[in-house]
Amino acid sequence: MDEALSLAPANGAARVTPRLRRRAAAATVYAVVGANATVIVWLWVHGGNLDVPTTGGLLTSIGRITGLLAAYLALLQVILLARLPALERAVGLDRLTVWHRWNGHACIDLVVAHVVFTVWGYALMDKLPLGKEISTMLGGGVYPGMITATIGTAMLLAVVATSLVIVRRRLSYEWWYAVHLLAYGGIALSWFHEIPTGNELVLDHAAATYWRALYVATIAILVTYRLALPLLQLARHRLRVAEVVEESPSVVSLRLTGRRLDRLGAEPGQFFLWRFLDRRRIWSAHPFSLSAAPDGRSLRITVKALGDHSARLCGIRPGTRVLAEGPFGVFTESARRRRTKVLLLAGGIGITPIRALVERMRGDVVVAYRALDEADLIFKDELDALAARSGARVLYVVGDHRGAGARLLSPEHLRELVPDVAERDVFLCGPPAMTDALDRNLRGAGVPRRHIHLERFALT
């Protein structure tokens, strides 16, 4: 049978591509989010917030709707953090990351708007200067719940501050993660400000019931996916570190064994969130891709010492129990778009998911592995053996990116290495800066954007 036909549906039916599934899933998410936002706005209008005769009343009404929408986006942020596998597989980590970032921006902007409009409006209605109105609100007697609201707002602002790039680079992952837990505290405190004492909900029992349902549903999702399912998976699969292999002075591979690992449903190219249950590592979980195709008996990950946590993995002991959440990711062979030709392009430690993909990828496969030095190449013997067995072609692109090396993997160089690169699906994984540059170079070499599949390997 012709190879192109072997990748098409056997019954001749139209193939529902992963891209179409992701678009349909995204449209469904947008519809659900939009429907709830519409209900919130309708309840606000139904509460008489458009019938305001004074400027102060108008400003406080705007303050109410911005506060309600900020609370709604905060709940959505918790759901995005809950790591729902079905949502992640349907939409993709890249899109979820974008949603998380912009939803966070919108949430904090609405929180600030809520504070400004509310204080301004009440100051006009009470005929008080802004400073006096603020002290009256925080006094606790006239406006109950304001102290908890202020603390919650401060917590959310702390999370935003630590997310700024210039600050994030100065924090270890552990500190950054600990500060992000404040988001949960801020959202919890918003409950006491919004539900028991908020004017909008105290007087409208239907609206209060609706908001209680939103909070309860969010808590249920959080507890299920962040606590119950990971613990169930720990008990079911009993993952342990079976072997630690030094691939290079700064890179180690961990082979993990357990029970019924085939039921995890992992595919080459996917990743898990790994938590190693010993005293030094139990407090943080990090994402690492599989560096070998899962065989149902063991899983392998490969880690480079890029930060405090990944550096400590070099000293992990065999027998250590492991809690794994996942699998996650759509960087798999199913992302291909019927093209039988594939280019797998890796940079640095981004070779790990590429190495796993090579093991199972069908068709005409070319692997291009970018490294600064020969000593930085890992899995070279494995890649050569896989290429000999499958007929894949492996290209090692080694050299500094400065000086003469600046030309490496430029659009022109890509066309020289792989003359038919524009006819291939391309799977690209590496450090973020390199991935962004190669994404541009691939498009410059004629590869359509829809045929470029990215995995940005940004781990600490």
Coordinates of C-alpha atoms in Angstrom, one line a residue:
M1 CA 0.0 0.0 0.0
D2 CA 1.2 3.5 -0.7
E3 CA 2.5 5.2 2.4
A4 CA 0.3 8.3 2.0
L5 CA -2.7 6.1 2.0
S6 CA -1.6 4.2 5.1
L7 CA -1.9 7.4 7.1
A8 CA -5.4 8.1 5.9
P9 CA -8.6 6.7 7.5
A10 CA -9.2 3.1 6.4
N11 CA -12.9 3.6 5.6
G12 CA -12.3 6.7 3.5
A13 CA -14.3 8.9 5.8
A14 CA -13.3 12.5 6.3
R15 CA -10.6 12.7 9.0
V16 CA -11.3 14.9 12.0
T17 CA -7.9 16.4 12.5
P18 CA -6.4 17.3 15.9
R19 CA -6.6 21.0 14.9
L20 CA -10.3 20.7 14.2
R21 CA -10.8 19.0 17.5
R22 CA -8.9 21.7 19.3
R23 CA -10.9 24.4 17.6
A24 CA -14.2 22.7 18.5
A25 CA -13.0 22.3 22.1
A26 CA -11.9 26.0 22.3
A27 CA -15.2 27.1 20.9
T28 CA -17.0 25.0 23.5
V29 CA -14.9 26.6 26.3
Y30 CA -15.6 30.1 24.9
A31 CA -19.3 29.4 24.8
V32 CA -19.5 28.1 28.4
V33 CA -17.4 31.0 29.7
G34 CA -19.4 33.5 27.7
A35 CA -22.7 32.0 28.9
N36 CA -21.8 32.4 32.5
A37 CA -20.5 35.9 32.0
T38 CA -23.8 36.7 30.3
V39 CA -25.7 35.4 33.3
I40 CA -23.6 37.5 35.7
V41 CA -24.2 40.7 33.7
W42 CA -27.9 39.9 33.4
L43 CA -28.2 39.4 37.2
W44 CA -26.4 42.7 37.7
V45 CA -28.9 44.5 35.3
H46 CA -31.8 42.7 37.0
G47 CA -30.7 44.1 40.3
G48 CA -31.5 47.6 39.1
N49 CA -27.9 48.7 38.6
L50 CA -28.8 50.7 35.4
D51 CA -31.4 52.7 37.2
V52 CA -29.1 55.1 39.1
P53 CA -30.0 58.8 39.3
T54 CA -26.6 60.1 40.7
T55 CA -23.0 60.0 39.5
G56 CA -22.0 58.3 42.8
G57 CA -24.6 55.6 42.2
L58 CA -23.4 55.1 38.6
L59 CA -19.8 54.7 39.8
T60 CA -20.7 52.2 42.5
S61 CA -22.8 50.2 40.0
I62 CA -19.7 50.0 37.7
G63 CA -17.7 49.0 40.8
R64 CA -20.1 46.2 41.4
I65 CA -20.0 44.7 37.9
T66 CA -16.2 45.0 37.7
G67 CA -16.0 43.2 41.1
L68 CA -18.4 40.5 40.0
L69 CA -16.5 39.9 36.7
A70 CA -13.2 39.9 38.6
A71 CA -14.4 37.2 40.9
Y72 CA -15.6 35.2 38.0
L73 CA -12.3 35.4 36.2
A74 CA -10.5 34.5 39.5
L75 CA -12.6 31.3 39.6
L76 CA -11.7 30.6 36.0
Q77 CA -8.0 31.1 36.9
V78 CA -8.4 28.4 39.5
I79 CA -9.9 26.0 37.0
L80 CA -7.1 26.7 34.6
L81 CA -4.6 25.9 37.4
A82 CA -6.5 22.6 38.2
R83 CA -4.8 20.8 35.3
L84 CA -7.9 19.2 33.8
P85 CA -6.4 16.5 31.5
A86 CA -9.3 16.4 29.1
L87 CA -9.2 20.2 28.7
E88 CA -5.4 20.2 28.2
R89 CA -5.5 17.4 25.7
A90 CA -8.4 19.0 23.8
V91 CA -7.0 22.6 23.7
G92 CA -3.3 22.1 24.2
L93 CA -0.9 23.5 26.7
D94 CA 0.2 26.4 24.5
R95 CA -3.3 27.8 24.3
L96 CA -4.0 27.1 28.0
T97 CA -0.9 29.0 28.9
V98 CA -2.0 32.0 26.8
W99 CA -5.5 31.9 28.4
H100 CA -4.0 31.7 31.9
R101 CA -1.8 34.7 31.3
W102 CA -4.4 37.0 29.7
N103 CA -7.1 35.9 32.1
G104 CA -4.8 36.8 35.0
H105 CA -4.2 40.2 33.5
A106 CA -7.9 40.9 33.0
C107 CA -8.7 39.7 36.5
I108 CA -6.3 42.0 38.3
D109 CA -7.3 44.9 36.0
L110 CA -11.0 44.4 37.0
V111 CA -10.0 44.1 40.7
V112 CA -8.3 47.5 40.5
A113 CA -11.2 49.0 38.6
H114 CA -13.6 47.6 41.2
V115 CA -11.7 49.3 44.0
V116 CA -11.4 52.6 42.2
F117 CA -15.0 52.9 41.1
T118 CA -16.4 51.7 44.4
V119 CA -14.4 54.0 46.6
W120 CA -14.9 57.0 44.2
G121 CA -18.7 56.3 44.1
Y122 CA -19.2 55.9 47.8
A123 CA -17.1 59.0 48.4
L124 CA -19.4 61.1 46.2
M125 CA -22.5 59.6 47.8
D126 CA -21.2 60.1 51.4
K127 CA -19.8 63.6 50.5
L128 CA -16.4 62.7 51.9
P129 CA -12.9 63.2 50.6
L130 CA -11.3 60.0 49.2
G131 CA -8.9 59.6 52.1
K132 CA -11.7 59.9 54.6
E133 CA -13.9 57.4 52.7
I134 CA -11.1 54.9 52.6
S135 CA -10.5 55.1 56.3
T136 CA -14.3 54.8 56.9
M137 CA -14.4 51.7 54.7
L138 CA -11.5 50.0 56.5
G139 CA -12.9 50.9 59.9
G140 CA -15.0 47.8 59.7
G141 CA -18.2 49.1 61.2
V142 CA -20.0 50.7 58.3
Y143 CA -18.8 48.4 55.5
P144 CA -18.3 44.8 56.7
G145 CA -16.0 42.6 54.8
M146 CA -13.6 45.4 53.7
I147 CA -10.7 44.1 55.7
T148 CA -10.8 40.7 54.2
A149 CA -11.3 42.2 50.7
T150 CA -8.2 44.4 51.2
I151 CA -6.1 41.5 52.3
G152 CA -7.3 39.4 49.4
T153 CA -6.5 42.2 46.9
A154 CA -3.0 42.5 48.4
M155 CA -2.5 38.7 47.9
L156 CA -3.5 38.9 44.3
L157 CA -1.2 41.9 43.6
A158 CA 1.7 39.9 45.2
V159 CA 1.1 37.1 42.7
V160 CA 1.1 39.6 39.8
A161 CA 4.3 41.2 41.1
T162 CA 6.1 37.9 41.2
S163 CA 5.0 37.0 37.7
L164 CA 6.8 40.0 36.2
V165 CA 9.7 38.8 34.1
I166 CA 12.3 40.9 35.9
V167 CA 11.1 39.6 39.3
R168 CA 10.5 36.0 38.2
R169 CA 14.1 35.6 37.0
R170 CA 15.4 36.5 40.5
L171 CA 13.1 34.0 42.3
S172 CA 13.7 30.2 42.6
Y173 CA 10.8 28.1 41.3
E174 CA 10.0 27.1 44.9
W175 CA 9.5 30.7 46.1
W176 CA 7.6 31.7 43.0
Y177 CA 5.3 28.7 43.4
A178 CA 4.8 29.4 47.2
V179 CA 3.8 33.0 46.4
H180 CA 1.4 31.8 43.7
L181 CA -0.4 29.8 46.4
L182 CA -1.5 33.2 47.7
A183 CA -3.9 33.4 44.8
Y184 CA -6.0 30.7 46.5
G185 CA -6.0 32.7 49.7
G186 CA -7.1 35.9 47.9
I187 CA -9.9 34.1 46.1
A188 CA -11.1 32.5 49.4
L189 CA -11.2 35.9 51.1
S190 CA -13.2 37.3 48.2
W191 CA -15.9 34.9 49.2
F192 CA -16.4 36.6 52.6
H193 CA -16.5 40.0 50.8
E194 CA -18.8 39.0 48.0
I195 CA -21.3 36.5 49.3
P196 CA -22.2 37.3 52.9
T197 CA -21.7 41.1 52.7
G198 CA -21.9 42.2 49.1
N199 CA -24.9 44.4 48.4
E200 CA -25.5 42.8 45.1
L201 CA -26.0 39.4 46.6
V202 CA -27.4 40.1 50.0
L203 CA -30.6 41.5 48.4
D204 CA -30.8 38.9 45.5
H205 CA -31.2 35.4 46.7
A206 CA -31.1 33.9 43.2
A207 CA -27.9 35.7 42.4
A208 CA -26.4 34.5 45.7
T209 CA -27.4 30.9 45.0
Y210 CA -25.8 31.1 41.5
W211 CA -22.5 32.5 42.9
R212 CA -22.4 29.8 45.7
A213 CA -22.9 27.2 42.9
L214 CA -19.9 28.7 41.0
Y215 CA -17.7 28.6 44.1
V216 CA -18.7 25.0 45.0
A217 CA -18.2 23.8 41.5
T218 CA -14.7 25.4 41.4
I219 CA -13.7 23.9 44.7
A220 CA -14.9 20.5 43.6
I221 CA -12.9 20.6 40.4
L222 CA -9.8 21.8 42.3
V223 CA -10.0 19.0 45.0
T224 CA -10.7 16.3 42.4
Y225 CA -7.9 17.1 39.9
R226 CA -5.3 18.6 42.2
L227 CA -5.7 16.2 45.2
A228 CA -7.9 13.2 44.8
L229 CA -6.9 12.0 41.3
P230 CA -3.1 12.4 41.9
L231 CA -3.4 10.4 45.1
L232 CA -5.5 7.7 43.4
Q233 CA -2.9 7.5 40.7
L234 CA -0.1 7.2 43.3
A235 CA -1.9 4.3 45.0
R236 CA -2.9 2.6 41.7
H237 CA 0.5 2.7 39.8
R238 CA 3.0 2.8 42.7
L239 CA 5.6 4.5 40.7
R240 CA 9.2 4.4 42.0
V241 CA 12.6 5.4 40.8
A242 CA 14.2 2.1 39.5
E243 CA 17.4 3.5 38.0
V244 CA 19.4 6.7 37.8
V245 CA 21.7 7.0 34.7
E246 CA 24.2 9.8 34.2
E247 CA 24.0 10.8 30.5
S248 CA 26.5 13.7 31.0
P249 CA 27.9 15.7 33.9
S250 CA 24.8 17.8 34.0
V251 CA 22.1 15.4 32.6
V252 CA 20.6 12.4 34.3
S253 CA 17.9 9.9 33.2
L254 CA 15.5 8.4 35.6
R255 CA 13.8 5.1 34.8
L256 CA 10.6 4.7 36.7
T257 CA 8.7 1.4 37.2
G258 CA 5.3 0.6 38.7
R259 CA 2.0 -1.3 38.1
R260 CA -0.3 -1.2 35.1
L261 CA 1.6 1.7 33.5
D262 CA -0.1 1.0 30.2
R263 CA -3.3 2.3 31.7
L264 CA -1.8 5.8 32.0
G265 CA -2.3 6.1 28.2
A266 CA 0.9 8.1 27.7
E267 CA 2.2 8.7 24.3
P268 CA 5.7 9.7 23.0
G269 CA 6.0 13.5 23.2
Q270 CA 3.9 14.0 26.3
F271 CA 4.9 15.0 29.7
F272 CA 3.9 14.5 33.4
L273 CA 4.2 16.7 36.4
W274 CA 6.6 14.8 38.7
R275 CA 6.7 15.0 42.5
F276 CA 9.5 12.9 44.1
L277 CA 8.4 11.9 47.6
D278 CA 11.4 12.4 49.7
R279 CA 12.3 15.1 52.3
R280 CA 14.1 17.4 49.8
R281 CA 11.8 17.2 46.8
I282 CA 8.3 16.5 48.0
W283 CA 7.3 20.2 48.2
S284 CA 7.6 20.9 44.4
A285 CA 6.4 19.3 41.2
H286 CA 8.0 19.9 37.9
P287 CA 7.1 19.0 34.3
F288 CA 9.4 16.7 32.4
S289 CA 8.8 15.0 29.1
L290 CA 9.2 11.3 28.5
S291 CA 12.5 10.7 26.8
A292 CA 11.6 7.2 25.6
A293 CA 8.4 5.8 24.2
P294 CA 6.4 4.2 27.1
D295 CA 6.3 0.4 26.9
G296 CA 3.8 -0.3 29.7
R297 CA 6.5 -1.5 32.1
S298 CA 8.5 1.6 32.7
L299 CA 8.8 5.3 32.0
R300 CA 11.9 7.4 31.4
I301 CA 12.6 11.0 31.9
T302 CA 15.8 12.9 31.3
V303 CA 16.6 16.1 33.3
K304 CA 19.3 18.7 32.9
A305 CA 20.5 20.7 35.9
L306 CA 18.9 24.1 34.9
G307 CA 17.7 25.1 38.4
D308 CA 17.6 24.2 42.1
H309 CA 15.0 21.4 41.7
S310 CA 16.4 19.8 38.5
A311 CA 19.9 20.0 39.9
R312 CA 18.8 18.1 43.1
L313 CA 17.4 15.2 41.0
C314 CA 21.0 14.1 40.2
G315 CA 21.2 12.8 43.8
I316 CA 17.9 11.0 43.9
R317 CA 18.0 7.5 45.2
P318 CA 16.5 4.4 43.5
G319 CA 13.4 3.3 45.4
T320 CA 12.1 6.8 45.9
R321 CA 8.3 6.9 45.4
V322 CA 6.9 9.3 42.7
L323 CA 3.6 11.0 42.3
A324 CA 3.0 11.7 38.6
E325 CA 0.1 13.9 37.3
G326 CA -0.7 13.4 33.6
P327 CA 0.0 12.7 30.9
F328 CA -0.3 16.1 29.4
G329 CA 0.5 17.6 26.0
V330 CA -0.5 17.4 22.3
F331 CA 3.1 17.3 21.0
T332 CA 2.4 13.8 19.6
E333 CA 2.3 12.0 16.3
S334 CA -1.5 12.6 16.2
A335 CA -0.8 16.3 15.6
R336 CA 0.5 15.4 12.0
R337 CA -1.6 16.7 9.1
R338 CA -1.5 13.8 6.7
R339 CA 2.0 14.6 5.5
T340 CA 4.2 11.5 5.4
K341 CA 7.3 13.5 5.7
V342 CA 8.4 14.8 9.1
L343 CA 11.2 16.9 10.5
L344 CA 11.9 16.5 14.2
L345 CA 13.9 19.5 15.3
A346 CA 15.5 19.7 18.8
G347 CA 17.7 22.1 20.6
G348 CA 19.6 21.3 23.9
I349 CA 17.6 19.3 26.4
G350 CA 14.6 19.6 24.1
I351 CA 15.8 16.4 22.5
T352 CA 14.0 14.4 25.2
P353 CA 10.4 14.4 23.7
I354 CA 12.0 14.2 20.2
R355 CA 13.9 11.1 21.2
A356 CA 10.6 9.5 22.3
L357 CA 8.9 10.5 19.1
V358 CA 11.6 9.0 16.9
E359 CA 10.9 5.6 18.4
R360 CA 7.3 5.5 17.1
M361 CA 7.1 8.1 14.3
R362 CA 6.1 6.7 10.9
G363 CA 6.9 7.9 7.4
D364 CA 9.9 9.7 6.0
V365 CA 11.6 11.1 9.2
V366 CA 14.5 13.5 9.5
V367 CA 15.9 14.5 12.9
A368 CA 18.0 17.6 13.3
Y369 CA 19.6 18.0 16.7
R370 CA 21.1 21.4 17.6
A371 CA 23.8 21.7 20.2
L372 CA 26.6 24.1 21.1
D373 CA 29.2 21.4 21.5
E374 CA 29.7 17.7 20.8
A375 CA 29.8 17.1 24.5
D376 CA 26.3 18.5 24.8
L377 CA 24.8 15.8 22.6
I378 CA 22.9 13.2 24.6
F379 CA 21.3 10.0 23.3
K380 CA 23.6 10.0 20.2
D381 CA 24.1 6.3 20.3
E382 CA 20.3 5.7 20.8
L383 CA 19.4 8.0 18.0
D384 CA 21.9 6.4 15.6
A385 CA 20.5 2.9 16.6
L386 CA 16.9 4.0 16.1
A387 CA 17.8 5.6 12.7
A388 CA 19.5 2.4 11.6
R389 CA 16.5 0.4 12.5
S390 CA 13.8 2.7 11.1
G391 CA 15.5 4.3 8.2
A392 CA 15.2 7.8 9.7
R393 CA 18.0 10.3 9.0
V394 CA 19.7 12.1 11.9
L395 CA 21.6 15.4 11.5
Y396 CA 23.8 16.8 14.2
V397 CA 24.0 20.6 14.0
V398 CA 26.8 21.5 16.3
G399 CA 28.4 25.0 16.8
D400 CA 28.3 28.2 18.7
H401 CA 25.5 30.6 17.6
R402 CA 27.9 33.5 17.4
G403 CA 30.2 34.3 14.5
A404 CA 30.1 31.8 11.7
G405 CA 27.6 29.7 13.7
A406 CA 25.0 32.4 13.4
R407 CA 24.0 30.8 10.0
L408 CA 23.2 27.5 11.6
L409 CA 19.5 26.6 11.1
S410 CA 18.8 29.8 9.3
P411 CA 16.1 29.5 6.5
E412 CA 18.8 29.0 4.0
H413 CA 20.7 26.4 6.1
L414 CA 17.4 24.6 6.8
R415 CA 16.8 24.3 3.0
E416 CA 20.3 23.0 2.5
L417 CA 20.0 20.4 5.2
V418 CA 16.4 19.3 4.3
P419 CA 15.7 20.5 0.7
D420 CA 12.0 19.4 1.0
V421 CA 11.5 21.1 4.5
A422 CA 8.5 23.0 3.2
E423 CA 6.7 19.7 2.4
R424 CA 7.2 18.3 6.0
D425 CA 5.3 18.5 9.3
V426 CA 7.8 19.9 11.7
F427 CA 8.0 19.1 15.4
L428 CA 10.1 21.7 17.2
C429 CA 11.3 21.6 20.9
G430 CA 13.9 23.5 22.7
P431 CA 14.6 26.5 25.0
P432 CA 12.0 29.3 24.5
A433 CA 14.3 31.8 22.8
M434 CA 15.7 29.2 20.4
T435 CA 12.2 27.8 19.7
D436 CA 10.9 31.3 18.8
A437 CA 13.8 31.9 16.5
L438 CA 13.5 28.5 14.7
D439 CA 9.8 29.0 14.4
R440 CA 10.5 32.2 12.4
N441 CA 13.2 30.5 10.4
L442 CA 11.0 27.5 9.5
R443 CA 8.3 29.9 8.2
G444 CA 11.1 31.7 6.3
A445 CA 12.0 28.4 4.8
G446 CA 8.5 28.0 3.5
V447 CA 6.9 25.7 6.1
P448 CA 3.3 26.8 6.7
R449 CA 2.5 27.8 10.3
R450 CA -0.2 25.0 10.6
H451 CA 2.5 22.4 9.9
I452 CA 4.8 23.6 12.7
H453 CA 4.1 21.9 16.1
L454 CA 5.9 23.5 19.1
E455 CA 6.9 22.4 22.6
R456 CA 8.7 25.2 24.5
F457 CA 11.0 23.5 26.9
A458 CA 11.3 26.0 29.8
L459 CA 12.1 24.2 33.0
T460 CA 13.9 25.3 36.1

